[in-house]
Every structure is written in C-alpha cells, then in structure tokens.
C-alpha cells in the first residue's frame, strides 16, 4: 500500500513539473524565444500546449537554424549544451541552434557536434552504468558441494537492444501536421530584409489608346510580419510612353512554401512620378497614385525569382486617360 501511495505521489509531482515546464515554454514562445520555447514545450500534453508547440516548430522550420536530436542510452538522463547556455534538458530532446560546433554533455559524457546551416542531425550518447560497490562475503570451506556434471548445451543468453525506445516503439503524430512552413524568425535568428532586383518587360496601354511595350528595372525588399504575411516595398523605373518612377508599399501572403520554391501573392499601393510633362502634345499630370498586384515564385536552390505583375493607375494621366500594364519579371534575390 505504501509503495502504491509513493508511486502516485511521484506521478503527481512529475505531472506538476511537466505542467510548469509547459507553461514556461508557452511564455518563452510569446516572447519570441523560439529555440528555448521548443525545448520546454516538449513536456506539453494538453491541447493548448500542443498547439503552441506545433506553431513554434512551424516557425523554427522556416529559419536558417539547425536542430540536433540528443538521445542517450539509457533514456531520461539530464544534459546540457553550450548551444543553449544555462538550460538543462532530459533526453531525448531536440536542440535548435545556429550553425557551428557545440559541446553536448549528458551525465558527464561530452561529445562535440558540428551543425551545418539548416541541417537535421542526431547524437546518441552511451552512458555506462555505475559499477556496483563490492559486498563483503563469507566463504565456508567446511561443507563444499560436490561437483555435478552439466549436460546439454549452455543456456541461451538474451542481450538487450541498444536502440532507444522512441525508435523501437515510436509514438503516433500529435496535433496538426504542417508541411514545410514559412514564418517569422526568432530573436536568435533575426531575418533581415529579403532584398531583390528585377528586370521587367511586358505591355502597357492607356485608355482609348493602342498597346505598347514596357521595359524597366526594380529594387524590392520584403520582411515577415507574422506567420505567412510579409511587408513589401518596391522602387522601380519603367520606360513606356512616358518614363516613370514608382514607389510601392504593400503586403504579400505566402501561399505555398516548399523546400524547392516559395510562392507568394501580394497587393500594394503605388505612387508614380512622370519624368515628362507632355504626351502627344498634351499636358500630363506629373504625379499620380495607383495599385499593383504581384505573383512571385522564388527558387530556393538558386537566388532566382520570377514574377507576374499588373499595374493600374487610379488618377488620370490626362483627362479621361489612365495608364495600366501587365509585366513579366525575372531577377536575383539576396535571402
């Protein structure tokens, strides 16, 4: 009876510790400290904790951070690593860190592991069991047993497996499964602006006028705001019926994120300055506003991007005349 009560108290204490650690992970996630949040959220069992853990994993997978899964023989040992100073973890655990070489220590056993950018790897540390202290024995030679002949083959010896239990009996997936997400970086992996250059070509026309060709250059920058939403800015020059300088500010949405490509769609408010003051012998408005829609495909294996863009002027170029254009773009990205 006492043993049962002790086991119940031990289970309650463990559950309380896991609950406190889960709450600490949720608080770290709210502060944007995603690598440490992921370490604490491994202990979550309730729906809220699992939802936050999946969201944190979602965001970390999109960063340039690497992760290493630390296992030990046996499981359940305490460890630490200079990839996350001051933090303790219980094996098995997943550590997120920048690329580099780190020391991982579990129960006094230390190994070094080098992480490449955006890599996935694992470490298994074999911790030998401590030797049992010798016991004092008593030998009595007064009544020695007589030798008995052993007949038959030796008894079979069973050897235990060296694989951790998590690999022998893996648990089923929990929570919502997310394919290669794309999200805001943590404070340990701050994403600078995504910068790019574009060469554009296409067709443009004016109200009640023939279509004509359009060529141009553009510089753009984008930065994640929250989840798949990004703030986008763009400065461009176009040679059409008039030479035009444009500045664009808007938002884009990550519609598809895979290891090979990222597809985004966006909308922006556009301001224009026309470098000529006359067209077809008529005065034109030197400035105006308009809108633009973009579809962008970034090839992650290469620093290349392709896009399709539509522009529509809201203000009149001349009385009753507005500009519009449909453009194809190709360019280079610094990611």
PDB file of C-alpha atoms in Angstrom, residues 23-175:
ATOM      1  CA  UNK A  23       3.707  26.938 -19.160  1.00  0.00           C
ATOM      2  CA  UNK A  24       7.261  28.284 -19.176  1.00  0.00           C
ATOM      3  CA  UNK A  25       7.601  27.179 -22.824  1.00  0.00           C
ATOM      4  CA  UNK A  26       4.360  28.990 -23.747  1.00  0.00           C
ATOM      5  CA  UNK A  27       5.690  32.154 -22.072  1.00  0.00           C
ATOM      6  CA  UNK A  28       9.005  31.894 -23.960  1.00  0.00           C
ATOM      7  CA  UNK A  29       7.117  31.444 -27.243  1.00  0.00           C
ATOM      8  CA  UNK A  30       5.121  34.598 -26.520  1.00  0.00           C
ATOM      9  CA  UNK A  31       8.412  36.483 -26.015  1.00  0.00           C
ATOM     10  CA  UNK A  32       9.753  35.203 -29.363  1.00  0.00           C
ATOM     11  CA  UNK A  33      12.495  32.994 -27.806  1.00  0.00           C
ATOM     12  CA  UNK A  34      11.566  30.062 -30.024  1.00  0.00           C
ATOM     13  CA  UNK A  35      14.618  27.727 -29.562  1.00  0.00           C
ATOM     14  CA  UNK A  36      14.210  27.707 -25.758  1.00  0.00           C
ATOM     15  CA  UNK A  37      10.431  27.564 -26.080  1.00  0.00           C
ATOM     16  CA  UNK A  38      10.751  24.394 -28.208  1.00  0.00           C
ATOM     17  CA  UNK A  39      12.918  22.778 -25.504  1.00  0.00           C
ATOM     18  CA  UNK A  40      10.327  23.462 -22.781  1.00  0.00           C
ATOM     19  CA  UNK A  41       7.257  22.667 -24.916  1.00  0.00           C
ATOM     20  CA  UNK A  42       8.386  19.035 -25.359  1.00  0.00           C
ATOM     21  CA  UNK A  43       6.731  18.353 -21.991  1.00  0.00           C
ATOM     22  CA  UNK A  44       3.275  19.670 -23.046  1.00  0.00           C
ATOM     23  CA  UNK A  45       0.389  17.217 -23.027  1.00  0.00           C
ATOM     24  CA  UNK A  46      -2.723  19.424 -23.208  1.00  0.00           C
ATOM     25  CA  UNK A  47      -4.283  20.814 -26.405  1.00  0.00           C
ATOM     26  CA  UNK A  48      -3.133  24.416 -25.835  1.00  0.00           C
ATOM     27  CA  UNK A  49       0.443  23.348 -25.221  1.00  0.00           C
ATOM     28  CA  UNK A  50       0.470  21.061 -28.265  1.00  0.00           C
ATOM     29  CA  UNK A  51      -0.938  23.858 -30.424  1.00  0.00           C
ATOM     30  CA  UNK A  52       1.787  26.263 -29.275  1.00  0.00           C
ATOM     31  CA  UNK A  53       4.447  23.577 -29.740  1.00  0.00           C
ATOM     32  CA  UNK A  54       3.313  22.936 -33.335  1.00  0.00           C
ATOM     33  CA  UNK A  55       3.277  26.678 -34.050  1.00  0.00           C
ATOM     34  CA  UNK A  56       6.811  27.084 -32.655  1.00  0.00           C
ATOM     35  CA  UNK A  57       8.049  24.115 -34.710  1.00  0.00           C
ATOM     36  CA  UNK A  58       6.308  25.671 -37.735  1.00  0.00           C
ATOM     37  CA  UNK A  59       8.273  28.893 -37.251  1.00  0.00           C
ATOM     38  CA  UNK A  60      11.624  27.253 -36.473  1.00  0.00           C
ATOM     39  CA  UNK A  61      11.478  25.050 -39.591  1.00  0.00           C
ATOM     40  CA  UNK A  62      11.387  28.189 -41.726  1.00  0.00           C
ATOM     41  CA  UNK A  63      14.546  29.677 -40.165  1.00  0.00           C
ATOM     42  CA  UNK A  64      18.171  29.017 -41.047  1.00  0.00           C
ATOM     43  CA  UNK A  65      18.589  27.322 -37.667  1.00  0.00           C
ATOM     44  CA  UNK A  66      19.665  23.683 -37.452  1.00  0.00           C
ATOM     45  CA  UNK A  67      18.403  21.145 -34.979  1.00  0.00           C
ATOM     46  CA  UNK A  68      20.057  18.169 -33.303  1.00  0.00           C
ATOM     47  CA  UNK A  69      18.135  15.397 -31.545  1.00  0.00           C
ATOM     48  CA  UNK A  70      20.041  14.291 -28.431  1.00  0.00           C
ATOM     49  CA  UNK A  71      19.367  10.742 -27.210  1.00  0.00           C
ATOM     50  CA  UNK A  72      21.095   8.679 -24.567  1.00  0.00           C
ATOM     51  CA  UNK A  73      21.460   5.079 -23.515  1.00  0.00           C
ATOM     52  CA  UNK A  74      19.540   4.832 -21.269  1.00  0.00           C
ATOM     53  CA  UNK A  75      16.812   7.476 -21.846  1.00  0.00           C
ATOM     54  CA  UNK A  76      15.718  10.057 -19.263  1.00  0.00           C
ATOM     55  CA  UNK A  77      19.149  11.476 -18.347  1.00  0.00           C
ATOM     56  CA  UNK A  78      19.828  15.154 -17.704  1.00  0.00           C
ATOM     57  CA  UNK A  79      22.044  17.055 -20.138  1.00  0.00           C
ATOM     58  CA  UNK A  80      23.229  20.490 -21.175  1.00  0.00           C
ATOM     59  CA  UNK A  81      24.918  22.149 -24.175  1.00  0.00           C
ATOM     60  CA  UNK A  82      26.730  25.417 -24.879  1.00  0.00           C
ATOM     61  CA  UNK A  83      24.319  25.867 -27.811  1.00  0.00           C
ATOM     62  CA  UNK A  84      21.795  26.898 -25.150  1.00  0.00           C
ATOM     63  CA  UNK A  85      23.781  28.083 -22.093  1.00  0.00           C
ATOM     64  CA  UNK A  86      22.112  27.765 -18.712  1.00  0.00           C
ATOM     65  CA  UNK A  87      19.403  25.349 -19.867  1.00  0.00           C
ATOM     66  CA  UNK A  88      19.020  21.742 -18.726  1.00  0.00           C
ATOM     67  CA  UNK A  89      17.151  19.113 -20.692  1.00  0.00           C
ATOM     68  CA  UNK A  90      16.135  15.483 -20.279  1.00  0.00           C
ATOM     69  CA  UNK A  91      16.936  13.033 -23.058  1.00  0.00           C
ATOM     70  CA  UNK A  92      15.603  12.586 -25.646  1.00  0.00           C
ATOM     71  CA  UNK A  93      15.464  16.309 -26.547  1.00  0.00           C
ATOM     72  CA  UNK A  94      15.669  18.455 -29.675  1.00  0.00           C
ATOM     73  CA  UNK A  95      18.002  21.480 -29.598  1.00  0.00           C
ATOM     74  CA  UNK A  96      17.698  24.320 -32.141  1.00  0.00           C
ATOM     75  CA  UNK A  97      20.825  26.429 -32.766  1.00  0.00           C
ATOM     76  CA  UNK A  98      22.735  28.399 -35.363  1.00  0.00           C
ATOM     77  CA  UNK A  99      25.339  26.648 -37.490  1.00  0.00           C
ATOM     78  CA  UNK A 100      28.520  25.933 -35.539  1.00  0.00           C
ATOM     79  CA  UNK A 101      30.333  23.425 -33.316  1.00  0.00           C
ATOM     80  CA  UNK A 102      28.870  22.736 -29.862  1.00  0.00           C
ATOM     81  CA  UNK A 103      29.595  20.566 -26.833  1.00  0.00           C
ATOM     82  CA  UNK A 104      26.791  18.338 -25.571  1.00  0.00           C
ATOM     83  CA  UNK A 105      27.119  16.798 -22.091  1.00  0.00           C
ATOM     84  CA  UNK A 106      24.870  14.061 -20.689  1.00  0.00           C
ATOM     85  CA  UNK A 107      25.642  12.562 -17.242  1.00  0.00           C
ATOM     86  CA  UNK A 108      29.318  13.536 -17.504  1.00  0.00           C
ATOM     87  CA  UNK A 109      29.742  12.197 -21.054  1.00  0.00           C
ATOM     88  CA  UNK A 110      30.650  15.031 -23.504  1.00  0.00           C
ATOM     89  CA  UNK A 111      30.674  14.979 -27.296  1.00  0.00           C
ATOM     90  CA  UNK A 112      31.217  17.724 -29.883  1.00  0.00           C
ATOM     91  CA  UNK A 113      28.824  18.149 -32.805  1.00  0.00           C
ATOM     92  CA  UNK A 114      29.157  20.455 -35.820  1.00  0.00           C
ATOM     93  CA  UNK A 115      25.879  21.737 -37.283  1.00  0.00           C
ATOM     94  CA  UNK A 116      25.671  22.893 -40.883  1.00  0.00           C
ATOM     95  CA  UNK A 117      23.157  25.669 -41.770  1.00  0.00           C
ATOM     96  CA  UNK A 118      19.555  24.421 -41.852  1.00  0.00           C
ATOM     97  CA  UNK A 119      20.646  20.828 -41.115  1.00  0.00           C
ATOM     98  CA  UNK A 120      18.916  17.970 -39.307  1.00  0.00           C
ATOM     99  CA  UNK A 121      21.066  15.531 -37.317  1.00  0.00           C
ATOM    100  CA  UNK A 122      21.136  13.422 -34.161  1.00  0.00           C
ATOM    101  CA  UNK A 123      23.511  12.413 -31.374  1.00  0.00           C
ATOM    102  CA  UNK A 124      23.323   9.233 -29.267  1.00  0.00           C
ATOM    103  CA  UNK A 125      25.418   9.273 -26.066  1.00  0.00           C
ATOM    104  CA  UNK A 126      26.095   5.950 -24.364  1.00  0.00           C
ATOM    105  CA  UNK A 127      26.305   6.477 -20.592  1.00  0.00           C
ATOM    106  CA  UNK A 128      27.788   3.422 -18.806  1.00  0.00           C
ATOM    107  CA  UNK A 129      26.043   2.246 -15.672  1.00  0.00           C
ATOM    108  CA  UNK A 130      27.995   2.957 -12.484  1.00  0.00           C
ATOM    109  CA  UNK A 131      29.786  -0.062 -11.045  1.00  0.00           C
ATOM    110  CA  UNK A 132      28.115  -1.626  -8.040  1.00  0.00           C
ATOM    111  CA  UNK A 133      30.142  -1.378  -4.819  1.00  0.00           C
ATOM    112  CA  UNK A 134      31.702  -4.672  -3.708  1.00  0.00           C
ATOM    113  CA  UNK A 135      29.930  -6.598  -0.999  1.00  0.00           C
ATOM    114  CA  UNK A 136      31.547  -8.467   1.844  1.00  0.00           C
ATOM    115  CA  UNK A 137      31.034 -12.213   1.534  1.00  0.00           C
ATOM    116  CA  UNK A 138      31.578 -15.280   3.650  1.00  0.00           C
ATOM    117  CA  UNK A 139      33.129 -18.456   2.301  1.00  0.00           C
ATOM    118  CA  UNK A 140      32.600 -21.710   4.179  1.00  0.00           C
ATOM    119  CA  UNK A 141      35.001 -24.474   3.192  1.00  0.00           C
ATOM    120  CA  UNK A 142      33.615 -26.865   5.748  1.00  0.00           C
ATOM    121  CA  UNK A 143      30.840 -28.202   3.571  1.00  0.00           C
ATOM    122  CA  UNK A 144      31.950 -27.952  -0.039  1.00  0.00           C
ATOM    123  CA  UNK A 145      29.404 -29.026  -2.657  1.00  0.00           C
ATOM    124  CA  UNK A 146      30.241 -31.973  -4.792  1.00  0.00           C
ATOM    125  CA  UNK A 147      30.859 -31.315  -8.471  1.00  0.00           C
ATOM    126  CA  UNK A 148      27.932 -32.007 -10.750  1.00  0.00           C
ATOM    127  CA  UNK A 149      28.350 -32.687 -14.413  1.00  0.00           C
ATOM    128  CA  UNK A 150      26.454 -30.253 -16.658  1.00  0.00           C
ATOM    129  CA  UNK A 151      24.657 -31.905 -19.514  1.00  0.00           C
ATOM    130  CA  UNK A 152      23.317 -30.304 -22.673  1.00  0.00           C
ATOM    131  CA  UNK A 153      24.147 -27.007 -24.439  1.00  0.00           C
ATOM    132  CA  UNK A 154      24.757 -23.820 -22.437  1.00  0.00           C
ATOM    133  CA  UNK A 155      21.725 -21.732 -21.604  1.00  0.00           C
ATOM    134  CA  UNK A 156      20.807 -19.051 -24.118  1.00  0.00           C
ATOM    135  CA  UNK A 157      21.835 -15.518 -23.155  1.00  0.00           C
ATOM    136  CA  UNK A 158      19.444 -12.711 -24.044  1.00  0.00           C
ATOM    137  CA  UNK A 159      21.018  -9.405 -24.993  1.00  0.00           C
ATOM    138  CA  UNK A 160      19.045  -6.143 -24.768  1.00  0.00           C
ATOM    139  CA  UNK A 161      18.773  -3.768 -27.720  1.00  0.00           C
ATOM    140  CA  UNK A 162      20.935  -0.629 -27.897  1.00  0.00           C
ATOM    141  CA  UNK A 163      18.250   1.358 -29.739  1.00  0.00           C
ATOM    142  CA  UNK A 164      16.309   3.935 -27.682  1.00  0.00           C
ATOM    143  CA  UNK A 165      12.669   3.075 -27.013  1.00  0.00           C
ATOM    144  CA  UNK A 166      11.494   6.089 -29.028  1.00  0.00           C
ATOM    145  CA  UNK A 167      12.865   4.397 -32.200  1.00  0.00           C
ATOM    146  CA  UNK A 168      11.597   0.892 -31.327  1.00  0.00           C
ATOM    147  CA  UNK A 169       8.071   1.993 -30.446  1.00  0.00           C
ATOM    148  CA  UNK A 170       7.631   5.437 -31.996  1.00  0.00           C
ATOM    149  CA  UNK A 171       4.562   7.320 -30.875  1.00  0.00           C
ATOM    150  CA  UNK A 172       1.991   8.477 -33.403  1.00  0.00           C
ATOM    151  CA  UNK A 173       1.930  12.079 -34.621  1.00  0.00           C
ATOM    152  CA  UNK A 174       0.131  14.566 -32.389  1.00  0.00           C
ATOM    153  CA  UNK A 175      -1.514  17.850 -33.301  1.00  0.00           C
TER     154      UNK A 175
END
